[in-house]
CSV table of C-alpha atoms in Angstrom, one decimal:
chain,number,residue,atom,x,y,z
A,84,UNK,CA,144.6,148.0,27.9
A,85,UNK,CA,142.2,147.7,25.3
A,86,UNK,CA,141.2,150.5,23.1
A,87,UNK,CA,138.5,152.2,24.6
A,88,UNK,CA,137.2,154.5,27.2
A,89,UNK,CA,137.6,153.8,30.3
A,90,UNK,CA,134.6,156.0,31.5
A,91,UNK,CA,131.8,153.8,30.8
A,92,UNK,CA,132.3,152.6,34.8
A,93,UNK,CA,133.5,154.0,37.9
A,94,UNK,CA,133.0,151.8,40.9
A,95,UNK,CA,130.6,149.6,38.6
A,96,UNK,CA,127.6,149.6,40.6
A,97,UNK,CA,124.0,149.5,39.9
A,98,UNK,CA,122.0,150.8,43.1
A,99,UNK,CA,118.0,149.7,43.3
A,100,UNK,CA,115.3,152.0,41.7
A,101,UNK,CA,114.9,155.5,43.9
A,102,UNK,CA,112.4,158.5,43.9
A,103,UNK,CA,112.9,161.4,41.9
A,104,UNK,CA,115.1,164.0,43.2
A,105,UNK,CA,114.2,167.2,44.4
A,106,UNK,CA,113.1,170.1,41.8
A,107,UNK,CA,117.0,172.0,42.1
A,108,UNK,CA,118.6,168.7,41.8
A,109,UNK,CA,116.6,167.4,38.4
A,110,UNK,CA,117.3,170.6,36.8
A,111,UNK,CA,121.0,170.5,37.1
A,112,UNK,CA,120.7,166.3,36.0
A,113,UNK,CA,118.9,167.7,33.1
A,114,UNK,CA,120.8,170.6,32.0
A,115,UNK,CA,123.9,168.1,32.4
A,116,UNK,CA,122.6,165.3,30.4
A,117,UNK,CA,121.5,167.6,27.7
A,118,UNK,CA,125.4,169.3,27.6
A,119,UNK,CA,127.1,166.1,28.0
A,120,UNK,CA,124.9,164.5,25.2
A,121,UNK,CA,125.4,167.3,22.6
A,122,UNK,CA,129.2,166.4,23.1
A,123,UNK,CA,128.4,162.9,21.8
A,124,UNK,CA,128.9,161.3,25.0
A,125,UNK,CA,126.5,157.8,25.4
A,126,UNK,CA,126.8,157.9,29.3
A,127,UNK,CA,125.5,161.7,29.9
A,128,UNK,CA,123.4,160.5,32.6
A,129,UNK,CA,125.3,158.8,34.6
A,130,UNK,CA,128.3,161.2,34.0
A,131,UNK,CA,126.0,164.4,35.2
A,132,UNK,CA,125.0,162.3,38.6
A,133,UNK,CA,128.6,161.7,39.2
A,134,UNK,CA,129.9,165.0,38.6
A,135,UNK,CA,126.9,167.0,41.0
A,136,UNK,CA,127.4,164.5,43.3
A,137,UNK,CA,131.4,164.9,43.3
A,138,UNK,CA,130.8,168.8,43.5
A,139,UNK,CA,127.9,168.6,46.2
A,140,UNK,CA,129.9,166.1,48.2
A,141,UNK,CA,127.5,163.2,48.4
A,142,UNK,CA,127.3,160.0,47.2
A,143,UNK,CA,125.8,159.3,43.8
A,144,UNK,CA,123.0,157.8,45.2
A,145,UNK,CA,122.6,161.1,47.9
A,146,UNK,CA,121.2,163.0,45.0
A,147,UNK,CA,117.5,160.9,45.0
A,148,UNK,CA,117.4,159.7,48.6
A,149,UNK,CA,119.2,162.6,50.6
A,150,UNK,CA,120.0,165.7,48.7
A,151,UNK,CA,121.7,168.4,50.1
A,152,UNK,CA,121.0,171.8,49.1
A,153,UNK,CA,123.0,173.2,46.4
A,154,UNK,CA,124.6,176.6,46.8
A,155,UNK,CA,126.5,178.6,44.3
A,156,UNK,CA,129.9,177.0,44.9
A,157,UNK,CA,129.0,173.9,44.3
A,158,UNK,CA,127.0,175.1,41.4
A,159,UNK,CA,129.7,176.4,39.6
A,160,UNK,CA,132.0,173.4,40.8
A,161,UNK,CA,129.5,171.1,38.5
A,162,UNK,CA,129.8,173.6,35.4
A,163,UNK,CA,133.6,173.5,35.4
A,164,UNK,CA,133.3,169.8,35.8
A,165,UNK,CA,130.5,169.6,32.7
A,166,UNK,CA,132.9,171.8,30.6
A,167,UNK,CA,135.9,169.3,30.9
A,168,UNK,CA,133.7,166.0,30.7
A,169,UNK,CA,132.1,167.7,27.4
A,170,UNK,CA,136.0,168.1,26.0
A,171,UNK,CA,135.9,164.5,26.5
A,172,UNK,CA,138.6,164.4,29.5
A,173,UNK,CA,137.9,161.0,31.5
A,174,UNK,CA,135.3,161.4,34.6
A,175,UNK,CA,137.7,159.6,36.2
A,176,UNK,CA,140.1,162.7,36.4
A,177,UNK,CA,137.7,164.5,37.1
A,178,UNK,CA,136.4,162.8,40.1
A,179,UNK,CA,140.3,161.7,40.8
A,180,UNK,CA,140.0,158.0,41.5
A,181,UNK,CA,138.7,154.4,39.6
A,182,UNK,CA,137.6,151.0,41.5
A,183,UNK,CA,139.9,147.9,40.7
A,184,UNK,CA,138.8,144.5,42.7
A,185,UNK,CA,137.4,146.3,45.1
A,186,UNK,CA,140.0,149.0,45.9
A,187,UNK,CA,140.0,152.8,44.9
A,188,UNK,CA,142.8,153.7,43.1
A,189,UNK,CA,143.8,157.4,42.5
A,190,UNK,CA,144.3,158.1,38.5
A,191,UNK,CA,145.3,161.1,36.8
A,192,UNK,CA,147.2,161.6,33.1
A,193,UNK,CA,150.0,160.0,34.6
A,194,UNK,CA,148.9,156.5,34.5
A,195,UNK,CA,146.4,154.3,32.6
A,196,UNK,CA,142.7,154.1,33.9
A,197,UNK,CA,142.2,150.7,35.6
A,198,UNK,CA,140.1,148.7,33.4
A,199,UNK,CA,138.0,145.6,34.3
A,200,UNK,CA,139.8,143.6,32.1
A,201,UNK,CA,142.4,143.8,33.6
A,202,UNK,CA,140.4,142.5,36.5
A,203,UNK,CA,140.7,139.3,35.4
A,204,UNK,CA,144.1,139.3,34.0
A,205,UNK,CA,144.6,139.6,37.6
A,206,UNK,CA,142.4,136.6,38.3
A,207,UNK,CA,144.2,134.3,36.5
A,208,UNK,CA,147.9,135.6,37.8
A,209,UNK,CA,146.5,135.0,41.1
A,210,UNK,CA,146.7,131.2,39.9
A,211,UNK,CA,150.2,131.4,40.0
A,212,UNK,CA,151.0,132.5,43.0
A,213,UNK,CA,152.4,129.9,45.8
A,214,UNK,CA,152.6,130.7,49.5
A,215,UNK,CA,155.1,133.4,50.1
A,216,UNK,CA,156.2,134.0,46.3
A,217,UNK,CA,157.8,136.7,45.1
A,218,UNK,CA,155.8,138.5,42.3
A,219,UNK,CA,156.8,141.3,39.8
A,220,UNK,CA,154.5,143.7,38.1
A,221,UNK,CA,156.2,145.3,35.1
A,222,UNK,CA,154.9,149.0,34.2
A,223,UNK,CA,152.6,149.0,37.4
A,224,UNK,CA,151.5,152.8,36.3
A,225,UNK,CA,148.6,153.5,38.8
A,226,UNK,CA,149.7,150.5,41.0
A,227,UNK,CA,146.3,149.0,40.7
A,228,UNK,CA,147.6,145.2,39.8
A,229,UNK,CA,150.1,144.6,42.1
A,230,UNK,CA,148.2,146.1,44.6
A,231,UNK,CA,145.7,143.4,44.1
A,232,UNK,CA,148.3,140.9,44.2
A,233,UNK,CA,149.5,141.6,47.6
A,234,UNK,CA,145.7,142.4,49.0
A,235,UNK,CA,144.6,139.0,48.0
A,236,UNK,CA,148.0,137.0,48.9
A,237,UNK,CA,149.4,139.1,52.2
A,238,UNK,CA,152.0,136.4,52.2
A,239,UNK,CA,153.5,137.3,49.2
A,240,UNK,CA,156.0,140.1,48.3
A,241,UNK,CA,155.8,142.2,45.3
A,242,UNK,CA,158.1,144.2,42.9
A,243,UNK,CA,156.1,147.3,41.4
A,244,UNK,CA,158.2,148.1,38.1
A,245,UNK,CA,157.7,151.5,36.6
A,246,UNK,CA,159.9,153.7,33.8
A,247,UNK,CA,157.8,157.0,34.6
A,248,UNK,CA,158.8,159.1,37.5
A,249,UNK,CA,155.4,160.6,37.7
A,250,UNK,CA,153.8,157.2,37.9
A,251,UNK,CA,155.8,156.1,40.5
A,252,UNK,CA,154.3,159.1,42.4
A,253,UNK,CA,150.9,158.0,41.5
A,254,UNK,CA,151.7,154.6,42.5
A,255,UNK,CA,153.4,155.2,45.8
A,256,UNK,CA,150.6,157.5,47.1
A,257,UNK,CA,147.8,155.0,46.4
A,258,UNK,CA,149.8,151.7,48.1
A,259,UNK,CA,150.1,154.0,51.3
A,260,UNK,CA,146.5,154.7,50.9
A,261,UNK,CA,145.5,151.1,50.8
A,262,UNK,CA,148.2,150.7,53.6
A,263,UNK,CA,150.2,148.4,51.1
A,264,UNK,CA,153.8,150.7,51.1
A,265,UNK,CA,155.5,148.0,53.5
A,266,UNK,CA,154.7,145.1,51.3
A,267,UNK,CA,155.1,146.6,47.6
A,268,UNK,CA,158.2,147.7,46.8
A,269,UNK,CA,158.4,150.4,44.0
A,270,UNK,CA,161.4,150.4,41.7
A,271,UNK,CA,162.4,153.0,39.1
A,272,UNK,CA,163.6,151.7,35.7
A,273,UNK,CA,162.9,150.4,32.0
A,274,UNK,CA,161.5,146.9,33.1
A,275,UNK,CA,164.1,144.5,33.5
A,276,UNK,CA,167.0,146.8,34.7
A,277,UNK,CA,166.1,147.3,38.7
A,278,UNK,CA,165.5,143.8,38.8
A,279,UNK,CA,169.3,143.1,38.3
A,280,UNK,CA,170.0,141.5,41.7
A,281,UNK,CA,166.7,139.0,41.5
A,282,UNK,CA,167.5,136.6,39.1
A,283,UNK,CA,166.2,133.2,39.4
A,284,UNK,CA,164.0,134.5,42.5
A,285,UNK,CA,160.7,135.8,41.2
A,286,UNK,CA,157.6,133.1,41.1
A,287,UNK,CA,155.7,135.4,38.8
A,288,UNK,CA,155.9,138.3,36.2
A,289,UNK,CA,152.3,139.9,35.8
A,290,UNK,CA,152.0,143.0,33.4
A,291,UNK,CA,149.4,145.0,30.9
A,292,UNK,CA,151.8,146.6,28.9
A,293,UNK,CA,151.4,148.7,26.0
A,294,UNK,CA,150.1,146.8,23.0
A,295,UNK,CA,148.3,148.9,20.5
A,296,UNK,CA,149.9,149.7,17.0
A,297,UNK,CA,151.8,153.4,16.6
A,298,UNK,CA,149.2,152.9,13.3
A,299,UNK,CA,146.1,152.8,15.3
A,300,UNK,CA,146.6,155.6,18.3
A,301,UNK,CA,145.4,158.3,16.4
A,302,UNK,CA,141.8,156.0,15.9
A,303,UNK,CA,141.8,156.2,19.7
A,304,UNK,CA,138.7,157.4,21.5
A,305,UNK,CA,139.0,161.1,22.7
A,306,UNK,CA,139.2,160.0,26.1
A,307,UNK,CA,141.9,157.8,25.6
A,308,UNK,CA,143.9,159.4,23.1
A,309,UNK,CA,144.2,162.9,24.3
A,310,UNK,CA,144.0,162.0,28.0
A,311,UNK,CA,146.5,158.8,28.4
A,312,UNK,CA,150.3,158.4,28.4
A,313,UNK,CA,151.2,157.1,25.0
A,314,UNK,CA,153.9,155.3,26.1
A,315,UNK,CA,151.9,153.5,28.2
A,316,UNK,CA,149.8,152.6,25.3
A,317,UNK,CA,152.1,152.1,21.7
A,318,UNK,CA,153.2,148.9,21.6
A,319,UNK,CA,155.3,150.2,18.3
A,320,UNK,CA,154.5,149.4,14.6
A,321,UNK,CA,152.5,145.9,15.4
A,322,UNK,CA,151.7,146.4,19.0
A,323,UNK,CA,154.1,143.4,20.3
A,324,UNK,CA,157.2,145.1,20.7
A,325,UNK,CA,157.5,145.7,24.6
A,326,UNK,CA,155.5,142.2,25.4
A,327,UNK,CA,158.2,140.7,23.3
A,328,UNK,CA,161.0,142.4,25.5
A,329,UNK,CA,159.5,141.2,28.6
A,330,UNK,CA,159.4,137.8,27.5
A,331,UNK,CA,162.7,137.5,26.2
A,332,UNK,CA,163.7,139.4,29.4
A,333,UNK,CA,161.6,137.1,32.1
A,334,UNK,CA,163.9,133.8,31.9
A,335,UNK,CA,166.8,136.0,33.3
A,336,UNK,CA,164.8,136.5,36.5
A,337,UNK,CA,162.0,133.8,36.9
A,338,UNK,CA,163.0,131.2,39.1
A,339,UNK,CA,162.4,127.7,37.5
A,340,UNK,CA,158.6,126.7,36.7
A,341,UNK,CA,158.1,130.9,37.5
A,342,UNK,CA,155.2,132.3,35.3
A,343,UNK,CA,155.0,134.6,32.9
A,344,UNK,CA,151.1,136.3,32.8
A,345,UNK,CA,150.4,139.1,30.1
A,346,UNK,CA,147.6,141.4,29.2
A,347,UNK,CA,147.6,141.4,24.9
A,348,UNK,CA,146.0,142.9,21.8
A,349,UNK,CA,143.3,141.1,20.2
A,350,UNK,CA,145.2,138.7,17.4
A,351,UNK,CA,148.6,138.9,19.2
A,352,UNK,CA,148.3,135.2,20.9
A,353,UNK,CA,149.8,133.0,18.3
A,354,UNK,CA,153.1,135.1,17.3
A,355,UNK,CA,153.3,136.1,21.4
A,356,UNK,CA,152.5,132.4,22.6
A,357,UNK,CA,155.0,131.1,19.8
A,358,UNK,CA,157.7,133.3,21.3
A,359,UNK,CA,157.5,132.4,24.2
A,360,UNK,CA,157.8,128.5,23.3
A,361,UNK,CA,160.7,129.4,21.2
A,362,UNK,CA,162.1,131.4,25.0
A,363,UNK,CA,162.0,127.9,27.1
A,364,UNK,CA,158.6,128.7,28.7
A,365,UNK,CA,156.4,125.9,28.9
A,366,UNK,CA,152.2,125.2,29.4
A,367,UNK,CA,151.9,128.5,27.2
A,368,UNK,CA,147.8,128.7,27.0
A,369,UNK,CA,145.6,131.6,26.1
A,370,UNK,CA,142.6,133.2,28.3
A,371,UNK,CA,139.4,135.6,26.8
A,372,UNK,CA,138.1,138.3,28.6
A,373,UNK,CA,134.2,138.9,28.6
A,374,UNK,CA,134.0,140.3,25.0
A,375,UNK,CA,135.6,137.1,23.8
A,376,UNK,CA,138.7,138.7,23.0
A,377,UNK,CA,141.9,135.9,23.1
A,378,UNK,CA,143.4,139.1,25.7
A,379,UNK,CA,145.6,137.2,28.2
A,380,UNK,CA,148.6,134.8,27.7
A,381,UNK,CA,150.6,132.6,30.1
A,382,UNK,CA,153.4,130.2,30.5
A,383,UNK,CA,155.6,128.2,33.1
A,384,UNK,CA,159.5,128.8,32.3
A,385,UNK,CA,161.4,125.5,32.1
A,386,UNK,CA,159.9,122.8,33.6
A,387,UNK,CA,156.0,123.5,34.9
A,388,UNK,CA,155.3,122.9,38.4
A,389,UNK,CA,152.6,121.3,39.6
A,390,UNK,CA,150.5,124.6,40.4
A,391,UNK,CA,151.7,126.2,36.7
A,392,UNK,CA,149.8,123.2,35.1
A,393,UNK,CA,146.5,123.8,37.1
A,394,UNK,CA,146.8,127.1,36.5
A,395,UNK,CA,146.9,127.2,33.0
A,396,UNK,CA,144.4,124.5,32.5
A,397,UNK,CA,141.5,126.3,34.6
A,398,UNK,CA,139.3,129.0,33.9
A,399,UNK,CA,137.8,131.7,36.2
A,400,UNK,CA,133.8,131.3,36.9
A,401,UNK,CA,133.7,134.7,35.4
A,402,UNK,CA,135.3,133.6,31.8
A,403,UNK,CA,133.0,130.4,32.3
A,404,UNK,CA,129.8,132.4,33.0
A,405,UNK,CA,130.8,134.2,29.7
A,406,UNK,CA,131.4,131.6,27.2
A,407,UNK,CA,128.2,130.1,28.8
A,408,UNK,CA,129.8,127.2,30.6
């Protein structure tokens, strides 16, 4: 993940330009905006239409073009909400789920917010993936990547890997939502250790695990800091300590020409991408996300198939779009 909120979007959509909303309705917006401001929050607006809409019911959008009438339940239901949001406690616990490629994932403190960076860390592990492969998604906290994996390639079976019992829980109720519980399989452990039995069988190992520095937690945003596992976020005392366990780990399960795909920290490429050289793994390349951050890193293990080579020699429109290409 990187480090920063993730409540600058949930379900990243920008409707068309609407009427005002009725007189009840703008006065709640307002007295929102103006308590979610004062808490130093930069997306008071868009936070207080959330929040009444989440307590009236409706859709975002519902407050301007279809309002319903607000009684004193749902009144009270939006101060609560205003009173957490202003302690800086994500909007998307409060409102219980975030989008990822398309899909609604339920979050809590349990797991990491899906970010859309991770969006195209997915994108690019997608590459990877031949017809009925056998992927593995390391600390799958919410359940949001290998979910994606397995929407986008139904042929394909996938290993959700989590340490944390109460992630699991979080990631076994939202694969049953998305009607995914028969093709992801959810396995309780420290990475490597439930994968015992699958050596040399896995085509691919996606994960975002934690990278930033023990140093730099407590510089954390509120939202982030107070409100998000640690362990899914310190990455130890230079940020590359579990991404270096899972890539001397992966050779022990990938079968040959298998991929290795990881989320990073910004200036972790060249020691990561040189450890995995020195681990056997081969067409080791580098990917930014949208912020031009070197974020994602990649490799083949022995010798590179065919599809490994494309892979790591192409780059998604969106990354292209980006760096203006």
């Amino acid at each position: 993940m990187s480090p920063r909120p993730a409540a600058v979007r949930v379900g990243g959509r920008v409707g068309p330009a609407v009427p005002a909303p009725p007189a009840r309705v703008r006065a709640l917006l307002a007295d929102g905006v103006r308590t979610l401001r004062a808490a130093g929050l930069a997306t008071a607006r868009q936070d207080a239409e959330w929040l009444l809409a989440e307590a009236l019911g409706v859709n975002r959008l519902d407050l301007y073009t279809d309002p319903p009438a607000v009684g004193a339940a749902a009144a009270r239901r939006y101060a609560a909400a205003l009173a957490r949001r202003a302690a800086h406690e994500p909007l998307q616990h409060l409102l219980g789920w975030e989008e990822f490629r398309g899909l609604r994932f339920g979050v809590g403190p349990a797991v990491l917010i899906p970010r859309p960076e991770t969006e195209l860390l997915v994108e690019w592990a997608l590459e990877f993936v031949p017809p009925g492969a056998t992927v593995c998604d390391l600390g799958t906290g919410s359940g949001c990547v290998a979910a994606a994996i397995a929407t986008a390639r139904p042929d394909a079976r996938v290993l959700a890997v989590e340490l944390s019992a109460a992630a699991r829980a979080v990631a076994a109720r939202n694969l049953a939502a998305l009607g995914l519980a028969a093709r992801v399989t959810v396995l309780g452990g420290d990475l490597f250790e439930p994968l015992a039995g699958w050596a040399g069988a896995v085509d691919l190992i996606v994960a975002n695990p934690p990278y930033i520095p023990t140093g730099a937690l407590p510089a954390l945003p509120a939202e982030v800091r107070a409100w998000e596992p640690r362990r899914a976020l310190d990455g130890g005392s230079d940020g590359m300590a579990v991404s270096r366990r899972i890539i001397a780990g992966a050779p022990g399960v990938l079968a040959g020409g298998g991929a290795l795909a990881l989320e990073i920290g910004e200036g972790q490429a060249p020691p990561l991408a040189a450890t995995m050289r020195a681990r056997g793994f081969v067409d080791v390349t580098t990917r930014h996300d949208l912020a031009g951050v070197e974020r994602y890193l990649a490799g083949a293990f022995g010798a590179a198939s065919a599809r490994g080579a494309r892979a790591a020699r192409a780059r998604p429109a969106a990354v292209r779009r980006a760096e203006g290409g």
